[in-house]
Amino acid sequence: MPAIKEITASQLDTKEFIREKAEEVSRIVGSGIAVNALSGGVDSSAVTMLGHKALGERLKTFFIDNGIMREGEPQQIASIFKKLGVNIEIIDAQDDFFSALKGITDPEEKREAITQTFYKKVFGNLVKKSGAKYLLQGTILTDVDETVAGIKRQHNVFEQLGIDPQEAFGYKIIEPLVQLRKDGVRKVAEAAGLPSSIYNRMPFPGPALSARVIGEATRERIALVRKATTIVEEELASSGAFQYMAILHNDRVTGMRDNKREFGQQIEIRCWDSIDARQARPTHLDFGQMEKLAKRMVTELPGVVSVTYNIATKPPSTMEAI
Amino acid sequence: MPAIKEITASQLDTKEFIREKAEEVSRIVGSGIAVNALSGGVDSSAVTMLGHKALGERLKTFFIDNGIMREGEPQQIASIFKKLGVNIEIIDAQDDFFSALKGITDPEEKREAITQTFYKKVFGNLVKKSGAKYLLQGTILTDVDETVAGIKRQHNVFEQLGIDPQEAFGYKIIEPLVQLRKDGVRKVAEAAGLPSSIYNRMPFPGPALSARVIGEATRERIALVRKATTIVEEELASSGAFQYMAILHNDRVTGMRDNKREFGQQIEIRCWDSIDARQARPTHLDFGQMEKLAKRMVTELPGVVSVTYNIATKPPSTMEAI
């Protein structure tokens, strides 16, 4: 793999970068069509804007509703792009993902099941049907670094998956953001006209809410952690924290309702202070806020009897639980 | 079961109570011998003192080292009683308990395995060998209430176990504390000459550290939660809290050491403010203290990468996790 020439956020001239990359995409795709998958994350959002600038309606953008997104997320994202004149097609692929996740408890196998379902099944079929010869991907330099270092397997780095996309799916991959890191991408996203809810979007994991469920990611458990996520995001939006999340544990703990014992569920809340996600400390929320969060969890979420707040640092913890 | 006449702590005349109950024990046992099992909790400690007063050396007191006690606990307790002129025989029964706990993950089955091993095997044999016809037990009124209500199955309430002790083991049970609640027992323990470390002892569960391990209670996992317990007790001794504990989860979470991913363990800390254990709130520790606790856990405990603090209230939580 040839070394990739990094463009730091401070070096970056966003207008020039967008112009140049749009031209490059346009040159490669020619009069053909390209596809991309939008998750609503800053990387795929920036790529969608770049691709749209280069190709207009010849870029076909899909939002794969895998069933493990947050509450209302597919519709919210599609609506943001609609306002910018970009049409997004939402594909309901919930059944495919939940059947792939069935019975899987190991975090690595979960990640793998999602990746395989996405690329080999759902998105693979969409690309085939579309007749596109090009796929735009929001891979950034950090994804490449982390995958090479074996720290995290990024779902958008194909080599590791043993996939030659051209051979497997008949398309080439274009990665216009691969010289940037996250801070650079945020600047590009802003310059491309995306709203702050996108370019300042809190990091959200590739395997989405399935990364927020320890153990099997069933429809029911995803629905539960989705509600917990809504509560955490409502309560901590004004915390100024780098990232916050709710995690549904697999362990059962004893609780008590109506004077009867109930083996219930536990939600773990993590809320991180961090500059660049490489190191992190728990945000010093006040106890009133933590108790309110706990109260909402045990009141609004059926079967939840216990709530914890993570107090470790990264390292040796990571931001996400799995 | 005939109604038990409660003696409240405020009604209680401790000297008179001790004199009366010692006489009663003496009258029942006559010139025979009696046995009891001391755990170091305030109930069994008070009963040991009462029985010793009544019977002297004709009360044989065993401390069953079940392998799931805290660091150095059997020796500490025996030494406290030795200073008061009471000899305690420590019985190493670790193998019996760990083999009974093998493979068991359900909390109720764990509790049951410990109870059965204790009464049917270890203690049952000791009683038989001793030739004693009487067993002194520290049952209190709350144990009876909770067992009747089905909230908690107390290990010292035989009826529920389907055991008629006289028939099963050939002995009768004497329960001198059964009219008292915890606050009354503390007063009796103090009046009987026990030190504050006993009569003000923080509540500790019957199934000991096996109640602090979610999932299987192996020797290794007990050893880990024992170390975590030592850390929590050192760090929170001056917190003034009602009860504090460390719990080892069964769920694995992702951590990172030396830039490599490590699926590690999580310790949950609970620290409760409470008057009478019926309701409880998380103690408002300051973040410096919580971060120090977390730091010690991830540094001193091999494989631990994550630490949480419980922020729910009782109810719907309980004090203990299982």
XYZ file of C-alpha atoms in Angstrom:
644
model
C 0.000 0.000 0.000
C 1.534 3.323 -1.032
C 1.860 5.880 1.774
C -1.044 8.289 1.900
C -0.127 11.969 2.006
C -1.884 13.479 5.000
C -3.549 16.885 4.789
C -3.829 18.316 8.288
C -6.816 20.427 9.288
C -4.605 23.513 9.561
C -3.132 22.998 6.076
C -6.548 22.389 4.610
C -8.092 24.916 2.196
C -11.622 23.588 2.221
C -12.889 25.332 -0.925
C -9.874 24.239 -2.890
C -10.118 20.717 -1.468
C -13.780 20.383 -2.412
C -13.205 21.752 -5.903
C -10.232 19.473 -6.493
C -11.856 16.314 -5.150
C -15.109 16.953 -7.008
C -13.113 17.334 -10.209
C -11.236 14.131 -9.505
C -14.460 12.217 -8.882
C -15.969 13.671 -12.004
C -12.929 12.697 -14.076
C -12.861 9.112 -12.780
C -16.589 8.446 -13.102
C -16.867 10.172 -16.467
C -20.398 9.892 -17.783
C -21.088 6.795 -15.665
C -22.903 6.593 -12.399
C -21.659 6.097 -8.870
C -23.244 5.004 -5.654
C -22.602 5.630 -2.019
C -24.031 4.707 1.338
C -24.873 7.495 3.734
C -24.976 6.785 7.460
C -25.389 10.367 8.599
C -21.904 10.388 10.078
C -19.690 13.301 9.125
C -17.509 11.217 6.782
C -20.254 9.726 4.653
C -22.136 13.031 4.726
C -19.115 14.953 3.407
C -18.580 12.366 0.689
C -22.230 12.586 -0.311
C -21.912 16.365 -0.740
C -18.671 16.039 -2.716
C -20.142 13.341 -4.929
C -23.314 15.324 -5.473
C -21.269 18.355 -6.478
C -19.307 16.214 -8.952
C -22.076 14.048 -10.362
C -25.455 15.515 -9.456
C -28.188 12.947 -10.009
C -25.622 10.467 -11.335
C -24.646 9.828 -7.717
C -27.148 7.476 -6.179
C -27.100 7.711 -2.386
C -28.625 5.011 -0.214
C -29.355 5.156 3.461
C -29.447 1.559 4.649
C -31.872 1.261 7.525
C -30.236 -1.659 9.289
C -32.601 -1.539 12.259
C -29.826 -0.574 14.654
C -29.908 3.198 14.184
C -31.126 5.684 16.733
C -34.727 6.819 17.032
C -35.909 8.451 13.788
C -32.378 8.640 12.425
C -32.967 7.534 8.811
C -35.763 10.091 8.337
C -33.850 12.898 10.049
C -30.776 12.414 7.904
C -32.756 12.099 4.667
C -34.607 15.292 5.517
C -31.393 17.240 6.152
C -30.094 16.255 2.723
C -33.416 16.905 1.007
C -33.164 20.516 2.157
C -29.768 20.693 0.441
C -31.267 19.308 -2.772
C -29.808 15.832 -2.380
C -32.165 12.886 -2.695
C -31.513 9.953 -0.408
C -33.151 6.603 -0.871
C -33.883 4.823 2.400
C -33.617 1.060 2.108
C -35.350 -1.010 4.767
C -32.950 -3.850 5.417
C -33.831 -4.507 9.053
C -34.717 -8.151 8.523
C -31.415 -8.889 6.807
C -29.390 -7.431 9.654
C -31.380 -8.934 12.501
C -31.228 -12.375 10.964
C -27.462 -12.001 10.512
C -27.110 -10.925 14.156
C -29.243 -13.741 15.510
C -27.492 -15.755 18.203
C -24.241 -13.782 17.997
C -22.823 -12.528 21.287
C -19.122 -12.083 20.497
C -18.429 -8.420 19.661
C -16.057 -9.230 16.807
C -18.518 -11.639 15.240
C -21.256 -9.033 15.551
C -19.137 -6.463 13.759
C -18.301 -9.034 11.105
C -21.962 -10.013 10.626
C -22.913 -6.371 10.107
C -20.056 -5.724 7.710
C -20.756 -8.829 5.667
C -24.500 -8.175 5.544
C -23.871 -4.620 4.498
C -21.281 -5.170 1.771
C -21.963 -8.656 0.539
C -25.724 -8.653 0.774
C -27.631 -5.392 1.051
C -25.338 -2.829 -0.454
C -23.791 -5.342 -2.840
C -27.222 -6.023 -4.366
C -28.071 -2.338 -4.570
C -24.852 -1.596 -6.403
C -25.424 -4.469 -8.801
C -28.974 -3.338 -9.545
C -27.851 0.258 -10.007
C -25.355 -0.730 -12.655
C -22.844 1.669 -11.083
C -19.166 1.019 -11.650
C -17.976 3.290 -8.860
C -18.481 3.411 -5.145
C -17.740 6.581 -3.170
C -16.516 5.847 0.344
C -15.842 8.111 3.303
C -12.706 6.321 4.497
C -10.408 8.671 6.424
C -6.755 8.359 7.331
C -7.510 7.307 10.912
C -9.555 4.343 9.628
C -6.573 3.171 7.624
C -4.158 3.698 10.530
C -6.294 1.873 13.061
C -6.958 -1.023 10.762
C -3.269 -1.367 9.925
C -2.383 -1.214 13.641
C -4.990 -3.873 14.411
C -6.673 -1.655 17.006
C -10.010 -1.459 15.358
C -11.281 -3.093 12.265
C -12.986 -0.446 10.242
C -15.856 -1.678 8.177
C -14.871 0.463 5.231
C -11.396 -0.909 4.747
C -11.853 -3.708 2.282
C -8.439 -5.272 2.147
C -8.908 -6.655 5.654
C -12.172 -8.223 4.668
C -10.456 -10.213 1.971
C -12.537 -8.416 -0.605
C -11.330 -7.040 -3.890
C -14.392 -4.886 -4.590
C -13.817 -4.749 -8.318
C -13.687 -8.499 -8.504
C -16.392 -9.149 -5.923
C -18.930 -6.555 -6.884
C -17.707 -5.224 -10.189
C -17.012 -1.718 -8.948
C -14.094 0.507 -8.075
C -13.805 2.401 -4.832
C -13.147 6.130 -4.701
C -12.039 7.532 -1.331
C -11.871 11.321 -1.615
C -11.334 11.920 2.132
C -8.539 9.459 2.726
C -5.906 12.164 3.282
C -7.913 13.789 6.068
C -8.489 13.173 9.745
C -11.756 13.822 11.542
C -11.119 17.525 12.214
C -10.386 18.083 8.521
C -13.528 16.261 7.476
C -15.609 18.403 9.824
C -14.267 21.520 8.097
C -15.017 20.085 4.657
C -18.529 19.122 5.761
C -19.162 22.643 7.025
C -17.758 24.217 3.865
C -19.936 21.912 1.768
C -23.028 23.468 3.348
C -23.962 20.771 5.831
C -25.581 21.891 9.098
C -23.837 21.809 12.465
C -25.855 18.761 13.542
C -23.809 16.905 10.917
C -20.375 18.512 10.978
C -20.319 18.662 14.780
C -21.979 15.303 15.106
C -20.954 13.258 18.101
C -19.010 10.132 17.121
C -21.293 7.150 16.635
C -19.967 3.645 16.041
C -20.099 1.799 12.727
C -22.052 -1.113 14.200
C -24.459 1.517 15.586
C -26.646 0.449 18.499
C -25.465 -3.145 18.247
C -22.214 -1.818 19.749
C -24.275 -0.526 22.662
C -25.713 -3.917 23.541
C -23.535 -6.440 25.338
C -24.578 -9.898 24.205
C -27.095 -10.654 21.469
C -28.497 -7.709 19.540
C -32.114 -8.743 19.141
C -34.874 -6.390 17.982
C -36.139 -6.107 21.571
C -32.748 -5.333 23.083
C -31.976 -2.798 20.350
C -35.360 -1.164 20.975
C -34.504 -0.903 24.685
C -31.062 0.609 24.182
C -32.538 2.949 21.555
C -34.885 4.386 24.197
C -32.000 4.640 26.669
C -29.970 6.456 24.009
C -32.757 8.965 23.460
C -32.857 9.687 27.210
C -29.078 10.103 27.485
C -28.962 12.352 24.425
C -31.809 14.509 25.735
C -30.330 14.840 29.216
C -26.698 15.339 28.236
C -27.046 17.458 25.084
C -26.065 20.545 27.049
C -23.215 18.848 28.962
C -20.567 19.942 26.482
C -19.120 16.434 26.653
C -17.200 14.908 23.758
C -19.408 11.819 23.601
C -22.130 10.192 25.684
C -23.947 6.913 25.374
C -26.127 4.295 27.010
C -25.106 0.640 27.058
C -27.409 -2.276 27.770
C -25.662 -4.979 29.768
C -26.217 -8.670 29.364
C -25.708 -9.369 33.061
C -28.889 -9.478 35.087
C -29.026 -7.824 38.486
C -31.537 -8.016 41.285
C -34.126 -5.327 41.643
C -37.352 -4.925 43.515
C -40.741 -3.726 42.328
C -43.979 -3.782 44.289
C -42.085 -5.507 47.088
C -41.204 -8.429 44.832
C -37.811 -9.430 43.601
C -37.166 -8.838 39.903
C -34.078 -9.935 38.021
C -33.753 -6.904 35.858
C -31.487 -5.185 33.418
C -28.726 -2.691 33.928
C -27.968 0.353 31.787
C -24.458 1.806 31.870
C -24.004 5.459 31.001
C -20.713 6.730 29.639
C -20.020 10.405 29.152
C -16.521 11.388 28.067
C -14.406 14.487 28.136
C -11.834 14.262 25.399
C -9.974 16.358 22.859
C -9.356 13.806 20.128
C -10.770 10.489 21.426
C -7.287 9.132 22.027
C -7.557 9.753 25.752
C -10.708 10.407 27.705
C -11.945 11.040 31.223
C -15.436 10.711 32.646
C -17.291 14.026 32.566
C -17.862 15.337 36.072
C -21.645 15.467 35.922
C -23.308 16.581 39.074
C -25.128 13.979 41.100
C -28.491 15.636 40.566
C -28.079 15.114 36.845
C -26.911 11.519 37.253
C -29.791 10.702 39.556
C -32.254 12.235 37.121
C -30.804 10.106 34.331
C -31.061 6.988 36.490
C -34.607 7.855 37.496
C -35.708 8.243 33.882
C -34.055 4.950 32.914
C -35.759 2.896 35.626
C -39.083 4.651 35.084
C -39.274 4.753 31.293
C -37.522 1.521 30.357
C -39.399 -1.689 31.184
C -37.309 -4.187 33.119
C -34.445 -1.806 33.898
C -33.715 -1.779 37.645
C -30.127 -0.548 37.797
C -28.051 2.237 36.235
C -24.327 2.904 36.447
C -21.977 5.666 35.363
C -18.561 4.802 34.007
C -15.714 6.310 36.058
C -12.650 4.790 34.370
C -10.396 6.590 31.925
C -9.307 5.756 28.388
C -6.895 3.996 28.447
C -7.289 1.302 29.648
C -10.999 1.669 28.882
C -12.193 2.485 25.397
C -14.975 4.971 24.654
C -17.400 2.306 23.493
C -18.061 -0.841 25.518
C -17.616 -3.327 22.687
C -46.093 -20.397 63.104
C -47.027 -18.471 66.258
C -46.581 -14.694 66.043
C -43.240 -13.524 67.368
C -43.402 -10.711 69.910
C -41.119 -7.938 68.661
C -38.827 -6.074 71.053
C -37.959 -2.726 69.513
C -34.538 -1.178 70.035
C -36.050 1.594 72.138
C -37.891 -0.870 74.398
C -34.806 -2.997 74.746
C -33.011 -3.224 78.110
C -29.829 -4.873 76.895
C -28.522 -6.089 80.272
C -31.865 -7.594 81.160
C -32.194 -9.110 77.671
C -28.770 -10.728 77.824
C -29.380 -12.075 81.320
C -32.789 -13.451 80.393
C -31.710 -15.053 77.113
C -28.576 -16.563 78.629
C -30.726 -18.116 81.354
C -33.137 -19.436 78.759
C -30.318 -20.999 76.722
C -28.838 -22.466 79.877
C -32.194 -23.929 80.909
C -32.840 -25.512 77.505
C -29.368 -26.963 76.988
C -29.059 -28.137 80.574
C -25.779 -29.989 81.054
C -25.535 -30.786 77.356
C -23.522 -29.052 74.718
C -24.519 -26.693 71.934
C -22.894 -25.550 68.717
C -23.095 -22.464 66.610
C -21.578 -21.083 63.453
C -19.991 -17.655 63.588
C -19.707 -15.596 60.421
C -18.484 -12.409 62.064
C -21.747 -10.652 61.299
C -23.403 -8.841 64.161
C -26.159 -11.465 64.578
C -23.972 -14.539 64.852
C -21.466 -12.587 66.947
C -24.139 -11.548 69.457
C -25.407 -15.107 69.655
C -21.908 -16.396 70.244
C -21.482 -14.033 73.194
C -24.893 -14.947 74.632
C -24.206 -18.652 74.226
C -20.752 -18.305 75.743
C -22.230 -16.479 78.726
C -24.785 -19.256 79.168
C -22.650 -22.312 78.478
C -18.967 -21.342 78.596
C -16.880 -24.067 76.979
C -19.995 -26.172 76.419
C -20.754 -23.922 73.452
C -18.656 -25.001 70.521
C -18.325 -22.202 67.963
C -17.185 -22.871 64.411
C -16.117 -20.371 61.807
C -16.644 -22.051 58.455
C -14.074 -20.760 56.000
C -16.098 -21.213 52.845
C -13.508 -19.566 50.582
C -15.806 -16.657 49.766
C -15.022 -14.401 52.710
C -13.097 -11.154 52.518
C -9.322 -10.895 52.817
C -8.122 -12.268 56.182
C -11.664 -12.350 57.569
C -11.635 -15.752 59.332
C -8.440 -14.879 61.241
C -9.594 -11.366 62.109
C -12.875 -12.565 63.553
C -11.292 -15.427 65.500
C -8.762 -13.005 66.958
C -11.469 -10.559 68.111
C -13.233 -13.357 69.983
C -10.022 -14.776 71.406
C -9.439 -11.422 73.106
C -12.855 -11.810 74.719
C -11.962 -15.290 75.945
C -14.041 -17.115 73.379
C -12.371 -19.850 71.360
C -13.404 -20.174 67.756
C -12.519 -23.153 65.628
C -11.874 -22.252 61.991
C -12.911 -25.016 59.602
C -11.385 -24.939 56.127
C -14.248 -25.963 53.865
C -13.203 -24.082 50.744
C -13.114 -27.160 48.521
C -16.638 -28.173 49.491
C -18.058 -24.767 48.630
C -16.184 -24.249 45.379
C -17.171 -27.646 44.114
C -20.799 -26.940 45.006
C -20.606 -23.594 43.169
C -18.993 -25.038 40.068
C -20.866 -24.213 36.882
C -23.644 -22.334 38.650
C -24.505 -18.892 37.301
C -28.075 -18.381 38.482
C -28.076 -16.297 41.687
C -30.810 -18.350 43.354
C -29.024 -21.605 42.593
C -25.794 -20.141 43.969
C -27.500 -19.187 47.194
C -29.070 -22.627 47.384
C -25.735 -24.386 46.757
C -24.115 -22.421 49.573
C -26.987 -23.053 51.971
C -27.104 -26.763 51.226
C -23.343 -27.154 51.457
C -23.330 -25.296 54.714
C -26.189 -27.033 56.504
C -26.353 -30.443 54.909
C -22.670 -31.041 54.455
C -20.110 -28.983 56.354
C -21.987 -27.797 59.403
C -24.216 -30.862 59.507
C -21.145 -33.096 59.842
C -19.584 -30.869 62.473
C -22.727 -30.966 64.558
C -22.978 -34.736 64.250
C -19.345 -35.196 65.271
C -19.754 -32.800 68.172
C -22.640 -34.790 69.593
C -24.438 -31.542 70.334
C -28.212 -31.623 70.589
C -28.667 -27.866 70.249
C -27.824 -25.308 67.622
C -27.740 -21.626 68.468
C -28.759 -19.431 65.537
C -28.711 -15.673 65.058
C -32.025 -15.457 63.207
C -33.627 -12.027 63.638
C -37.168 -10.873 63.060
C -36.338 -9.288 59.704
C -35.050 -12.634 58.396
C -38.376 -14.219 59.261
C -40.377 -11.354 57.751
C -38.429 -11.292 54.505
C -38.576 -15.021 54.077
C -42.313 -15.091 54.731
C -42.828 -12.229 52.264
C -40.743 -14.042 49.655
C -38.451 -11.057 49.179
C -35.280 -12.730 50.215
C -34.647 -16.280 51.201
C -32.614 -16.189 54.363
C -30.240 -19.079 54.748
C -31.046 -19.429 58.423
C -34.750 -20.016 58.110
C -35.064 -23.763 57.923
C -38.725 -24.242 57.201
C -38.237 -22.871 53.688
C -35.449 -25.305 53.055
C -37.765 -28.202 53.741
C -35.586 -29.168 56.666
C -36.787 -30.235 60.084
C -33.423 -29.856 61.838
C -34.291 -32.223 64.653
C -35.215 -34.921 62.223
C -32.476 -34.157 59.704
C -29.543 -33.519 61.987
C -30.762 -34.611 65.390
C -30.617 -31.183 66.951
C -32.953 -28.448 68.076
C -32.568 -24.835 67.082
C -32.454 -22.039 69.631
C -32.938 -18.518 68.287
C -32.370 -16.051 71.122
C -32.440 -12.948 68.864
C -35.620 -13.674 66.963
C -37.590 -10.871 68.663
C -35.060 -8.212 67.631
C -34.312 -6.216 64.551
C -30.839 -5.183 63.432
C -30.661 -2.046 65.592
C -31.593 -4.066 68.672
C -28.976 -6.691 67.899
C -26.308 -3.995 67.548
C -27.151 -2.759 71.043
C -27.002 -6.294 72.446
C -23.669 -6.913 70.727
C -22.232 -3.731 72.201
C -23.562 -4.542 75.676
C -22.082 -8.039 75.400
C -18.630 -6.493 75.118
C -18.036 -6.841 71.385
C -15.959 -4.123 69.708
C -17.366 -1.477 67.381
C -15.916 -3.265 64.319
C -18.511 -5.955 65.071
C -21.532 -4.098 66.415
C -21.230 -1.351 63.799
C -20.257 -3.784 61.105
C -21.376 -2.905 57.637
C -23.994 -5.356 56.302
C -22.391 -8.216 54.386
C -24.460 -10.765 52.483
C -24.979 -14.364 53.573
C -23.533 -15.757 50.342
C -20.541 -13.468 50.975
C -18.369 -12.635 47.951
C -20.275 -15.060 45.753
C -23.044 -12.437 45.884
C -20.524 -9.945 44.519
C -19.735 -11.960 41.415
C -22.221 -12.015 38.556
C -22.015 -15.408 36.891
C -19.944 -18.335 38.108
C -18.139 -17.926 41.436
C -14.845 -19.654 40.688
C -11.785 -19.389 42.921
C -10.194 -16.969 40.443
C -13.213 -14.704 40.194
C -13.677 -14.683 43.964
C -9.977 -13.809 44.364
C -10.458 -10.878 41.970
C -13.551 -9.485 43.658
C -11.854 -9.983 47.038
C -9.057 -7.649 45.943
C -11.604 -5.165 44.596
C -13.451 -5.350 47.922
C -10.261 -4.550 49.824
C -9.703 -1.485 47.631
C -13.278 -0.236 48.037
C -13.202 -0.775 51.802
C -9.877 1.052 52.117
C -10.951 3.983 49.987
C -14.479 4.381 51.332
C -13.976 3.585 55.019
C -14.142 7.295 55.844
C -17.093 8.026 53.540
C -19.662 7.613 56.280
C -21.775 5.603 53.856
C -24.196 2.923 55.022
C -22.677 0.225 52.804
C -20.188 -0.014 49.964
C -19.102 -2.857 47.759
C -17.376 -3.974 44.587
C -19.104 -6.261 42.105
C -17.394 -8.244 39.376
C -19.479 -8.373 36.225
C -19.720 -11.317 33.916
C -20.048 -9.137 30.826
C -16.812 -8.442 29.025
C -16.048 -4.965 27.728
C -13.414 -3.667 25.387
C -10.303 -2.096 26.783
C -6.922 -1.161 25.443
C -3.480 -1.836 26.845
C -0.175 -1.168 25.127
C -2.147 -0.024 22.092
C -3.787 -3.430 21.746
C -7.403 -4.308 22.222
C -8.202 -6.343 25.328
C -11.602 -7.779 26.184
C -11.477 -7.119 29.857
C -13.533 -7.164 32.977
C -15.675 -4.529 34.581
C -15.974 -3.763 38.285
C -19.086 -1.986 39.516
C -18.868 0.027 42.724
C -21.939 0.625 44.844
C -21.909 2.979 47.808
C -25.206 3.606 49.546
C -26.644 6.233 51.833
C -29.429 4.696 53.841
C -31.053 4.757 57.263
C -32.399 1.242 57.493
C -31.587 -0.457 54.162
C -35.197 -0.257 53.074
C -34.503 2.700 50.824
C -31.118 3.860 49.624
C -29.479 6.494 47.437
C -26.024 6.540 45.904
C -23.547 8.391 48.108
C -22.427 11.619 46.473
C -18.734 10.835 46.342
C -16.627 13.464 44.728
C -15.205 12.709 41.323
C -11.626 12.788 42.572
C -12.442 9.923 44.897
C -14.285 7.966 42.225
C -11.445 8.422 39.758
C -8.924 7.278 42.365
C -11.016 4.175 43.002
C -11.221 3.463 39.274
C -7.490 4.041 38.851
C -6.635 1.583 41.621
C -9.000 -1.032 40.165
C -7.547 -0.919 36.658
C -3.989 -0.757 37.985
C -4.093 -3.366 40.744
C -6.542 -5.891 39.317
C -5.298 -7.906 36.348
C -7.695 -7.864 33.398
C -9.927 -5.095 34.730
C -10.321 -2.334 32.138
C -13.546 -0.642 33.177
C -15.137 0.617 36.395
C -18.619 1.976 37.025
C -20.441 3.610 39.912
C -24.062 2.758 40.565
C -26.370 5.807 40.376
C -29.799 4.214 40.786
C -31.842 4.228 43.974
C -33.361 1.403 46.008
C -36.079 0.716 44.979
C -36.149 -0.377 42.197
C -32.523 -1.415 42.698
C -31.474 -3.525 45.655
C -28.311 -2.876 47.670
C -26.573 -6.013 46.444
C -26.395 -6.924 42.763
C -27.586 -10.508 43.114
